[in-house]
Amino acid sequence: MGRWLTVALAWVVAILGGFFAVAGGVLASLGGSPYYLVAGVAMVASGALLGRGHPAGRWLYVAVWVGTLLWALWEVGLDGLQLIPRLVAPTVLLALVLLTGWRRGPRARSRAVPAVAAGVAALAGLGLMLGHQDVAAQGATPGSAPHAAAAPPGAADAEWRDYGGTPAGRRYSALADITPQNVGQLQLAWTQRTGDLPMPAEATEHKREYHSESTPIHIGDTLYTCTPHSFVQAIDATTGKTKWSWHEAARIAGNNYLVCRGVTYFEAPAGTPCPRRILAPTFDARLVALDSDTGRPCPSFGQGGAIDLRANMGVSKPSDQIGTTPPVVVNGRLIIGERITDNVNRDIPSGVVRAYDPVSGAPVWAWDVGRSPDAIPPLPAGHVYTRGTPNVWGAITADPDNGLVYLGTGNASPDYWIGYRRPFDDRFGSAIVALEAQTGKLRWVRQLVHRDMWDMDLPIGPSLFDYRAPNGQVIPALIQTTKMGQVFFLNRLTGAPIAAITEREVRTDGATPGVRVSPTQPFSTGMPSFTPPAPTEVATWGATPIDQLFCRIDIRRAQGTGIYQPMGLRPIIGHPAFDGVTDWGGAAVDPVRGVMTVNTMEMPFKLWLMRRDDPRAAKLMKQKQGGENAMQAQLQTQYNTPYVAVVKAWVGIFGAP
């Protein structure tokens, strides 16, 4: 290596060493690993010697690398993924440093051969270590795994008539054409273009969230689906040809959340006009009924084919109230909840769940927890359902035989500062609620998070099936997945646990003054858990030692890490966080083999509260008012409370989680 390249490399080594010495000193002062401080000081010395052409500079860096290797193996063993940020960059730098000993001429080369050989050996050894990585499942399946008493009625039906396959929300098909043996041979049959594309503000400026999340239903030879801008479409299941498409100019202005997850099919009694209907939510808070054959609105339903869900909801902005998830029709009732905006304001529309006559669209009952635990008759014009109550934004599941519907509830707004929660908010937030479909009367409620201050609401209703216990008893059961990664297994008629639930003590200190924190939380100890372990300094990752070091400092500065750390003025590293381990997709339950399949995600977030008069809060508020969405501005405004919340994905300086 030439002299100037050697000097340049010496500067790189010294500068990196200086960074590690300073940042490593911060980490060590917080009680973290002293490795970065020691390695940084040694690298500064190595860089200085290399710059002077002294061979000791090379061997000092070799010593740093050997120490790094031993430290890495001590911390994480042969975990290849964890060794990447600890060893890859230092090993590349080692190879470059050793090349500074390579000189022209046979004698110079012979002296450099051992050093270069050492570098090659280091790279080869690193490759072997990174290639050795065992992957083990977390948790274990209990010896008495849930299984069905028998195949459910209609299990072999080729149609997919409901959002979750059936009203029970199992997301299971008994069709056997696709098998583990032939799934790899599947080929594209057709592609359908909806014609619904992001508008400029959605595609470039990111002022709105545009999500394509629909699960089509399958009736006869037709698929029915919806799009983010509330297009409702019928598609030939064999050819992919669009049979019809319905879309009306809707109130887009000010609506920053655009998503539709599906539609519902309903057959009205014989002789009814528009007997076969597609019921679809819209992002401007309507529920439309369309003729499934033509796509035209059913004029006898509601007002001209639609129900205005803003009725009796009081003053709201377009984005405060959005239909994202299809209703459920069971026992002569059309039952629907809505997405009510989170964390913008304490004064928001009600989380009321309403039932309508699916033929006429006339309102039948309203479950407004601020007025009664049981449903009440629809309010007359001019009256408003209780503002800011827990909403039901995920899919509702139903048990037609027992006349029950199951709601997964959210929280009263805001999610992150809970000082103004009311008794009924506390009782019904983040809970499974069973209501009688005909009347809306409360059958039972089981809360899965107490005093939720982390946005751990239930994003979907449970999956229902019949369970044969080891003693032969058949129990009507449900399985509920959660954002926390806990899986709850209950008797669906009573809410009683089938698998054990244990109230465990959790941390209570660190919240803002005057906020009551629940001293315990329910853990489903009788079922496997998908809850990830709390992040630790050793477990942090990164693309390089640099961003890993920043993550280590974050961990040490945090008030707490993991699940159920109280929200306060110091950051916590929430893992899991509001995106959950399992979100609105829920689980797929095979009721024949007793197998549940769950799609999981692990994305930690850094969260904390700031007083509204904090200058930093004012800066973030200005960014948000300038048009940036919540993810960009990282701010939850929580108007009409003393605090704003900062919620940001916990990633390194290079963007890696």
XYZ file of C-alpha atoms in Angstrom:
657
model
C 0.000 0.000 0.000
C 1.342 3.428 -0.935
C 2.355 6.027 1.606
C -0.580 8.360 1.007
C -3.109 5.549 1.241
C -1.478 4.444 4.480
C -1.773 7.952 5.918
C -5.418 8.174 4.828
C -6.153 4.825 6.467
C -4.361 5.959 9.609
C -6.679 8.957 9.799
C -9.732 6.716 9.359
C -8.566 4.425 12.172
C -7.797 7.358 14.465
C -11.082 9.179 13.781
C -13.120 6.026 14.327
C -11.135 5.400 17.477
C -11.862 8.894 18.715
C -15.566 8.397 18.105
C -15.571 5.058 19.930
C -13.589 6.519 22.817
C -16.009 9.434 23.312
C -19.278 7.567 22.685
C -17.935 4.517 24.488
C -17.144 6.721 27.462
C -20.765 7.870 27.497
C -21.931 4.250 27.388
C -19.550 3.213 30.160
C -20.712 6.123 32.328
C -24.277 4.814 31.960
C -23.211 1.399 33.190
C -22.745 -0.163 29.756
C -19.945 -2.194 28.225
C -16.457 -0.619 28.557
C -15.335 -2.333 25.341
C -15.936 0.667 23.054
C -13.974 3.021 25.308
C -10.980 0.672 25.535
C -11.043 -0.208 21.835
C -11.415 3.446 20.868
C -8.359 4.558 22.849
C -6.310 1.722 21.347
C -7.480 2.622 17.825
C -6.405 6.245 18.293
C -2.943 5.024 19.255
C -2.910 2.582 16.338
C -3.849 5.329 13.891
C -1.110 7.609 15.211
C 1.532 4.884 14.808
C 0.289 3.933 11.348
C 0.514 7.557 10.258
C 4.176 7.604 11.262
C 4.854 4.384 9.372
C 5.601 2.459 12.546
C 4.811 -1.309 12.248
C 3.563 -1.339 15.832
C 0.457 0.450 14.543
C -0.534 -2.657 12.593
C 0.037 -5.037 15.477
C -1.811 -2.779 17.885
C -4.848 -2.899 15.609
C -4.459 -6.684 15.367
C -4.640 -6.721 19.161
C -7.798 -4.574 18.998
C -9.334 -7.036 16.543
C -8.428 -10.060 18.670
C -9.924 -8.333 21.705
C -13.033 -7.511 19.666
C -13.352 -11.139 18.612
C -13.052 -12.428 22.173
C -15.500 -9.803 23.466
C -18.018 -10.619 20.709
C -17.838 -14.355 21.403
C -18.224 -13.698 25.125
C -21.326 -11.561 24.528
C -23.203 -13.543 21.880
C -21.350 -16.809 21.248
C -21.700 -18.119 17.690
C -24.895 -16.219 16.897
C -24.085 -15.245 13.317
C -26.635 -12.442 13.085
C -25.370 -10.822 16.265
C -21.736 -11.192 15.181
C -22.299 -9.176 11.998
C -22.301 -5.675 13.558
C -19.553 -6.610 15.983
C -17.070 -8.210 13.573
C -17.701 -7.483 9.884
C -16.561 -3.837 9.802
C -13.609 -4.390 12.197
C -12.467 -7.357 10.080
C -12.604 -5.376 6.831
C -10.581 -2.658 8.550
C -8.144 -5.323 9.775
C -7.507 -6.485 6.216
C -6.803 -2.909 5.093
C -4.493 -2.265 8.040
C -2.512 -5.443 7.339
C -2.103 -4.387 3.717
C -0.093 -1.388 4.914
C 2.714 -3.899 5.509
C 2.732 -4.963 1.868
C 5.719 -3.445 0.079
C 7.225 -3.981 -3.325
C 10.189 -6.304 -3.592
C 10.646 -9.943 -2.563
C 12.068 -9.224 0.901
C 9.294 -6.764 1.757
C 6.651 -9.151 0.510
C 8.077 -12.034 2.516
C 7.855 -9.960 5.683
C 4.257 -9.013 4.892
C 3.066 -12.534 4.100
C 2.380 -13.512 7.752
C 0.313 -10.375 8.316
C -1.722 -10.823 5.137
C -2.179 -14.521 5.929
C -3.497 -13.543 9.345
C -6.016 -11.219 7.696
C -7.167 -13.915 5.273
C -7.506 -16.380 8.150
C -9.542 -13.824 10.111
C -11.917 -13.274 7.194
C -12.303 -17.024 6.628
C -12.955 -17.661 10.306
C -15.507 -14.856 10.376
C -17.294 -16.397 7.403
C -17.500 -19.740 9.165
C -18.908 -18.143 12.324
C -21.506 -16.110 10.452
C -22.573 -19.187 8.543
C -23.243 -21.072 11.779
C -26.591 -19.922 13.066
C -29.178 -22.026 14.812
C -32.780 -20.843 14.762
C -35.062 -22.037 17.547
C -38.743 -21.418 18.112
C -39.721 -19.293 21.097
C -41.932 -21.040 23.600
C -43.448 -24.491 23.432
C -46.813 -25.894 22.518
C -48.635 -27.263 25.571
C -49.228 -30.982 25.710
C -52.974 -30.482 25.402
C -53.139 -28.363 22.282
C -56.542 -26.978 21.266
C -58.265 -29.148 18.685
C -61.713 -29.370 17.195
C -64.413 -31.785 18.192
C -65.353 -32.175 14.543
C -65.055 -30.385 11.244
C -67.324 -27.342 11.384
C -70.440 -27.190 9.222
C -69.687 -25.893 5.739
C -65.953 -26.388 6.131
C -65.669 -27.901 2.663
C -67.517 -25.031 1.014
C -65.492 -23.682 -1.889
C -66.697 -20.137 -1.262
C -65.178 -17.535 1.040
C -68.359 -15.764 2.055
C -67.075 -13.646 4.937
C -64.016 -11.547 5.710
C -62.598 -14.366 7.846
C -63.990 -17.168 5.672
C -66.999 -17.618 7.965
C -68.540 -15.357 10.631
C -66.393 -17.307 13.125
C -63.254 -15.684 11.707
C -61.180 -18.840 11.419
C -59.540 -17.878 8.082
C -59.502 -21.600 7.228
C -60.328 -23.410 3.991
C -60.837 -27.169 3.688
C -60.037 -27.112 -0.035
C -57.207 -29.503 -0.839
C -56.113 -28.544 -4.368
C -53.051 -26.685 -3.070
C -50.745 -28.858 -0.978
C -47.234 -28.554 0.474
C -46.093 -30.716 -2.426
C -47.423 -28.532 -5.259
C -47.508 -25.039 -3.802
C -44.105 -24.292 -5.307
C -45.492 -24.942 -8.785
C -48.190 -22.265 -8.662
C -48.130 -19.823 -11.559
C -49.805 -16.476 -12.116
C -53.255 -16.965 -13.645
C -54.366 -13.358 -14.015
C -53.863 -9.805 -12.760
C -56.640 -7.311 -12.119
C -56.042 -3.556 -12.111
C -58.400 -1.723 -9.774
C -57.714 1.688 -11.299
C -57.375 3.138 -7.808
C -53.943 4.719 -7.527
C -52.469 7.020 -4.882
C -53.137 10.680 -5.487
C -50.099 13.009 -5.664
C -50.289 13.953 -1.989
C -50.444 10.288 -1.072
C -47.702 9.056 -3.386
C -45.080 11.781 -2.999
C -45.650 14.114 -0.070
C -46.911 11.371 2.262
C -49.525 13.647 3.770
C -52.000 10.773 3.701
C -51.661 7.099 4.469
C -52.740 4.985 1.485
C -52.950 1.246 2.205
C -54.124 -1.577 -0.055
C -55.292 -4.159 2.506
C -58.479 -5.755 1.191
C -59.250 -9.477 1.561
C -61.745 -10.337 -1.220
C -64.764 -12.526 -0.542
C -65.730 -15.289 -2.995
C -69.386 -15.860 -3.893
C -70.190 -18.225 -6.767
C -67.824 -17.357 -9.610
C -67.170 -13.799 -8.412
C -64.733 -12.059 -6.095
C -65.837 -8.864 -4.350
C -63.324 -6.390 -3.008
C -62.702 -2.739 -2.168
C -59.849 -0.240 -2.490
C -58.355 2.565 -0.363
C -60.488 5.226 -2.097
C -63.618 3.112 -1.556
C -63.958 1.617 -5.023
C -66.116 -1.521 -4.701
C -65.538 -4.071 -7.446
C -66.771 -7.442 -8.694
C -64.159 -9.601 -10.423
C -64.589 -12.794 -12.435
C -62.757 -15.379 -10.334
C -61.689 -17.390 -13.389
C -60.497 -14.663 -15.753
C -59.806 -11.676 -13.504
C -62.054 -9.497 -15.652
C -63.788 -6.667 -13.789
C -67.538 -7.263 -13.920
C -68.463 -3.939 -12.374
C -66.904 -1.151 -10.347
C -68.713 1.316 -8.103
C -67.242 4.579 -6.903
C -68.728 7.876 -5.820
C -67.001 11.179 -5.296
C -66.375 11.151 -1.584
C -65.125 13.588 0.992
C -61.366 13.089 0.594
C -60.272 16.526 1.795
C -58.717 16.308 5.243
C -58.893 12.522 5.363
C -55.350 11.294 5.945
C -56.056 7.577 6.404
C -57.228 5.643 3.363
C -57.825 1.915 3.671
C -60.539 -0.665 3.078
C -60.067 -4.217 4.351
C -63.091 -5.902 2.807
C -66.815 -6.097 2.083
C -69.736 -8.245 3.280
C -72.231 -10.335 1.299
C -75.882 -10.522 2.352
C -78.889 -12.301 0.857
C -82.182 -10.588 1.680
C -85.450 -12.557 1.917
C -87.017 -13.683 -1.348
C -89.045 -10.969 -3.020
C -86.967 -8.155 -1.522
C -85.701 -5.602 -4.036
C -81.959 -5.956 -4.552
C -81.918 -9.395 -2.849
C -78.185 -10.113 -3.172
C -76.139 -7.302 -1.661
C -72.582 -6.204 -1.132
C -72.229 -4.097 2.010
C -69.153 -1.896 1.974
C -67.696 0.672 4.386
C -66.319 3.895 2.950
C -63.588 6.195 4.148
C -66.086 9.046 4.452
C -68.094 7.222 7.159
C -70.890 5.671 5.130
C -72.067 2.105 4.685
C -73.290 1.393 1.151
C -75.434 -1.499 -0.106
C -74.870 -2.488 -3.739
C -76.594 -5.026 -5.959
C -74.056 -7.853 -6.226
C -75.045 -8.498 -9.858
C -74.883 -4.934 -11.174
C -73.004 -2.797 -8.642
C -75.872 -0.311 -8.473
C -76.932 1.060 -5.066
C -79.924 -0.643 -3.433
C -82.388 2.280 -3.168
C -84.488 0.730 -0.387
C -81.491 0.521 1.959
C -80.932 3.553 4.189
C -81.079 6.762 2.215
C -80.651 5.981 -1.470
C -78.546 2.903 -0.784
C -76.362 4.159 2.056
C -76.311 4.746 5.808
C -74.620 7.895 7.054
C -72.602 6.716 10.049
C -71.954 10.311 11.123
C -75.498 10.506 12.511
C -75.532 11.260 16.258
C -71.729 11.505 16.349
C -71.374 15.245 16.917
C -68.782 17.525 15.385
C -65.922 15.744 13.650
C -63.288 16.165 10.982
C -63.265 13.880 7.926
C -60.394 11.800 9.293
C -61.948 11.392 12.760
C -64.341 8.644 11.678
C -63.526 6.123 8.927
C -65.059 2.856 7.785
C -62.181 0.451 7.225
C -63.504 -3.013 8.122
C -66.610 -4.782 6.786
C -69.668 -5.267 8.997
C -70.918 -8.654 10.155
C -74.477 -9.795 9.415
C -75.840 -12.306 11.911
C -79.342 -13.284 13.077
C -81.033 -10.441 11.245
C -78.637 -7.747 12.413
C -76.009 -5.803 10.506
C -73.396 -4.844 13.116
C -70.576 -2.405 12.486
C -67.855 -0.530 14.339
C -65.524 2.130 12.971
C -61.992 3.377 13.128
C -62.017 6.497 15.303
C -58.831 8.526 15.056
C -56.196 7.898 17.714
C -54.182 10.385 19.724
C -55.069 13.573 17.866
C -57.593 14.885 20.364
C -59.357 13.807 23.527
C -62.592 15.217 22.104
C -63.359 12.789 19.283
C -66.456 10.913 18.077
C -67.878 8.001 20.004
C -66.593 4.461 19.660
C -70.234 3.293 19.566
C -71.003 -0.027 17.853
C -74.325 0.009 16.008
C -76.743 -2.596 14.677
C -79.054 -2.057 11.701
C -81.705 -4.005 9.861
C -79.726 -5.441 6.920
C -82.769 -5.221 4.637
C -83.953 -1.661 5.272
C -80.876 -0.128 6.872
C -82.973 1.085 9.817
C -81.050 1.440 13.110
C -81.907 -1.182 15.773
C -79.534 -0.735 18.722
C -76.364 1.080 19.746
C -73.725 -0.134 22.189
C -72.538 3.080 23.846
C -70.560 2.190 26.985
C -70.789 5.756 28.256
C -74.556 5.339 28.622
C -74.949 1.664 29.505
C -73.039 -1.642 29.495
C -75.945 -2.986 27.408
C -76.980 -1.612 24.059
C -79.575 1.139 23.994
C -82.177 2.089 21.376
C -80.866 4.390 18.642
C -80.658 8.010 19.715
C -83.065 10.514 18.187
C -81.787 13.277 15.956
C -79.871 15.976 17.794
C -78.493 13.663 20.471
C -74.876 12.483 20.496
C -73.330 9.192 21.547
C -70.751 9.487 24.331
C -67.653 11.125 22.907
C -64.252 9.458 22.998
C -65.266 5.976 24.150
C -63.309 2.829 23.177
C -64.001 1.926 19.557
C -64.079 -1.330 17.603
C -62.052 -0.827 14.437
C -61.170 -4.458 13.670
C -63.323 -7.219 12.240
C -66.203 -8.409 14.424
C -66.745 -12.170 14.644
C -70.016 -13.967 15.298
C -71.530 -17.192 16.620
C -74.945 -17.419 14.908
C -75.947 -20.625 16.735
C -75.543 -18.997 20.140
C -76.621 -15.551 18.978
C -73.427 -13.758 20.023
C -71.024 -11.294 18.445
C -67.474 -10.708 19.669
C -65.837 -7.300 19.671
C -62.175 -6.499 20.123
C -62.119 -3.019 21.628
C -59.672 -0.167 21.401
C -59.084 2.586 23.937
C -60.520 5.937 24.799
C -58.405 8.619 23.137
C -55.630 9.384 23.662
C -53.711 6.134 23.944
C -50.536 7.351 25.629
C -51.658 9.738 28.372
C -54.534 8.214 30.330
C -55.078 10.731 33.104
C -58.613 11.562 31.944
C -59.917 8.010 31.483
C -63.441 7.447 32.821
C -64.619 4.308 34.683
C -66.375 2.896 31.620
C -63.271 3.600 29.517
C -61.224 1.580 31.983
C -63.698 -1.285 32.060
C -64.170 -1.763 28.330
C -60.825 -0.684 26.840
C -58.559 -3.338 25.246
C -61.054 -6.109 25.918
C -63.000 -8.928 24.303
C -66.700 -8.152 24.603
C -69.510 -10.620 23.879
C -72.894 -9.085 23.014
C -76.202 -10.689 22.133
C -76.614 -10.058 18.416
C -80.369 -9.464 18.512
C -80.435 -6.997 21.396
C -76.874 -5.810 22.014
C -77.125 -6.927 25.640
C -73.760 -7.512 27.302
C -73.071 -11.201 27.890
C -69.495 -10.912 29.206
C -66.331 -8.849 28.992
C -62.732 -9.884 29.566
C -60.082 -7.189 29.607
C -56.690 -8.193 28.225
C -54.768 -5.007 29.127
C -55.527 -2.949 32.229
C -55.177 0.849 32.054
C -53.661 0.526 28.589
C -51.206 3.376 27.929
C -49.372 1.704 25.023
C -52.036 1.425 22.270
C -52.319 -2.346 22.770
C -55.935 -2.370 21.626
C -57.453 -5.503 20.120
C -57.118 -5.147 16.339
C -59.492 -7.972 15.401
C -62.180 -10.150 16.919
C -61.371 -13.689 18.064
C -61.467 -16.917 16.051
C -64.239 -19.301 17.155
C -64.260 -23.109 17.183
C -65.303 -26.072 19.327
C -62.616 -27.617 21.519
C -62.566 -31.187 22.761
C -60.920 -31.187 26.187
C -58.758 -34.114 27.359
C -61.741 -35.432 29.346
C -63.830 -35.573 26.171
C -65.965 -32.533 26.964
C -66.697 -30.285 23.978
C -66.287 -26.626 24.900
C -67.386 -23.683 22.714
C -64.057 -21.858 22.476
C -62.341 -18.813 21.068
C -58.721 -17.916 20.393
C -57.691 -14.252 20.618
C -54.363 -13.021 19.279
C -53.057 -9.686 20.540
C -50.553 -6.956 19.860
C -48.750 -8.051 23.023
C -48.005 -11.482 21.567
C -50.194 -13.158 24.192
C -52.713 -15.727 22.927
C -55.873 -16.055 25.022
C -57.970 -19.239 24.951
C -61.464 -18.765 26.401
C -64.899 -20.323 26.675
C -66.795 -18.203 24.181
C -70.120 -18.491 26.035
C -68.829 -17.330 29.420
C -65.429 -15.685 28.860
C -63.855 -18.077 31.379
C -60.277 -19.175 30.621
C -59.734 -22.603 29.098
C -55.975 -22.081 29.312
C -54.674 -20.400 32.459
C -54.473 -16.604 32.712
C -52.250 -15.193 35.458
C -52.249 -11.642 36.779
C -48.567 -10.736 37.060
C -47.085 -7.732 38.784
C -45.642 -5.128 36.427
C -43.703 -1.939 36.898
C -45.734 1.039 38.120
C -43.161 3.819 38.660
C -42.123 6.309 36.002
C -45.511 7.539 34.771
C -46.392 11.235 34.698
C -47.580 12.702 38.021
C -51.059 11.697 39.075
C -51.529 8.926 36.507
C -52.644 5.631 38.001
C -50.831 2.599 36.591
C -52.269 -0.889 36.938
C -50.056 -2.944 39.283
C -50.795 -6.175 37.384
C -51.460 -7.293 33.825
C -53.035 -10.524 32.518
C -50.625 -13.041 30.983
C -51.899 -16.111 29.164
C -49.588 -18.522 30.949
C -51.407 -21.618 29.717
C -50.661 -20.911 26.040
C -47.492 -20.393 23.986
C -46.383 -16.766 23.950
C -45.146 -14.727 21.006
C -44.146 -11.821 23.255
C -40.555 -10.898 22.374
C -37.982 -10.533 25.146
C -37.258 -7.037 26.416
C -34.412 -5.389 24.471
C -31.071 -5.450 26.275
C -27.749 -3.832 25.510
C -26.259 -7.153 24.409
C -29.264 -7.974 22.212
C -29.149 -4.706 20.249
C -28.347 -4.975 16.587
C -27.110 -2.621 13.890
C -25.486 -2.592 10.489
C -22.144 -1.543 12.002
C -20.554 -1.050 15.428
C -21.411 2.651 15.118
C -25.195 2.391 15.029
C -25.095 -0.518 17.458
C -23.252 1.732 19.900
C -25.956 4.403 19.610
C -28.604 1.736 20.242
C -26.712 0.585 23.330
C -26.694 4.152 24.631
C -30.448 4.399 23.940
C -31.035 1.248 25.969
C -29.016 2.568 28.909
C -30.745 5.957 28.837
C -34.246 4.500 28.579
C -36.529 4.474 31.588
C -37.345 0.866 30.738
C -37.530 -1.641 27.904
C -39.985 -4.317 26.856
C -43.665 -4.698 27.595
C -45.753 -2.660 30.065
C -43.182 0.031 30.887
C -45.099 3.099 32.157
C -45.261 6.029 29.746
C -43.520 9.041 31.261
C -41.240 11.968 30.496
C -38.241 9.678 29.924
C -38.193 7.452 26.827
C -39.070 3.801 26.991
C -38.194 1.206 24.364
C -41.532 -0.493 23.785
C -41.158 -4.016 22.454
C -43.771 -4.988 21.459
C -45.350 -1.647 20.597
C -48.513 -0.376 18.917
C -47.868 -2.189 15.617
C -48.005 -5.309 17.662
C -46.739 -8.792 17.461
C -50.022 -9.681 15.743
C -52.120 -6.902 14.240
C -55.404 -6.758 12.319
C -54.698 -9.955 10.340
C -55.386 -12.155 13.350
C -54.785 -15.904 13.258
C -55.770 -18.760 10.965
C -57.237 -21.688 12.893
C -57.449 -25.170 11.375
C -60.330 -26.675 13.385
C -59.673 -30.189 12.053
C -56.007 -30.612 12.973
C -56.039 -28.160 15.878
C -53.355 -25.946 14.345
C -53.179 -22.166 14.631
C -51.025 -20.126 12.241
C -50.029 -16.626 13.305
C -48.223 -13.966 11.303
C -46.002 -12.040 13.719
C -43.886 -8.915 13.620
C -41.268 -7.479 15.949
C -40.693 -3.733 15.628
C -39.625 -1.837 18.758
C -40.584 1.810 19.213
C -39.135 4.599 21.300
C -41.908 6.402 23.153
C -42.217 9.208 25.666
C -44.410 12.101 26.719
C -43.601 15.812 26.657
C -45.449 18.616 28.331
C -47.375 20.628 25.804
C -45.436 23.789 26.716
C -42.058 22.094 26.121
C -40.198 23.946 23.290
C -39.343 20.596 21.700
C -43.039 19.779 21.546
C -43.692 23.122 19.860
C -41.087 22.295 17.207
C -42.654 18.922 16.467
C -46.086 20.521 16.435
C -44.909 22.970 13.793
C -43.633 20.109 11.642
C -46.974 18.344 11.904
C -48.947 21.482 11.096
C -46.682 21.924 8.082
C -48.249 18.841 6.559
C -46.082 16.008 7.784
C -47.965 12.929 8.846
C -47.680 11.335 12.267
C -44.915 8.966 11.226
C -42.766 11.803 9.867
C -43.371 14.289 12.655
C -43.244 11.471 15.240
C -45.815 13.378 17.255
C -49.191 12.445 18.692
C -50.837 15.785 19.477
C -53.309 14.568 22.159
C -55.149 17.915 22.230
C -57.126 18.729 25.377
C -54.562 16.963 27.557
C -51.419 18.361 29.236
C -49.057 16.179 27.178
C -48.066 15.278 23.646
C -46.588 11.873 22.850
C -43.540 11.093 20.738
C -43.717 7.701 19.052
C -40.895 6.775 16.700
C -39.628 3.526 15.279
C -36.489 2.516 17.162
C -33.918 2.298 14.402
C -30.216 3.034 14.193
C -28.647 6.064 12.565
C -28.460 4.166 9.261
C -32.121 3.186 9.410
C -31.641 -0.452 10.425
C -33.897 -1.730 13.239
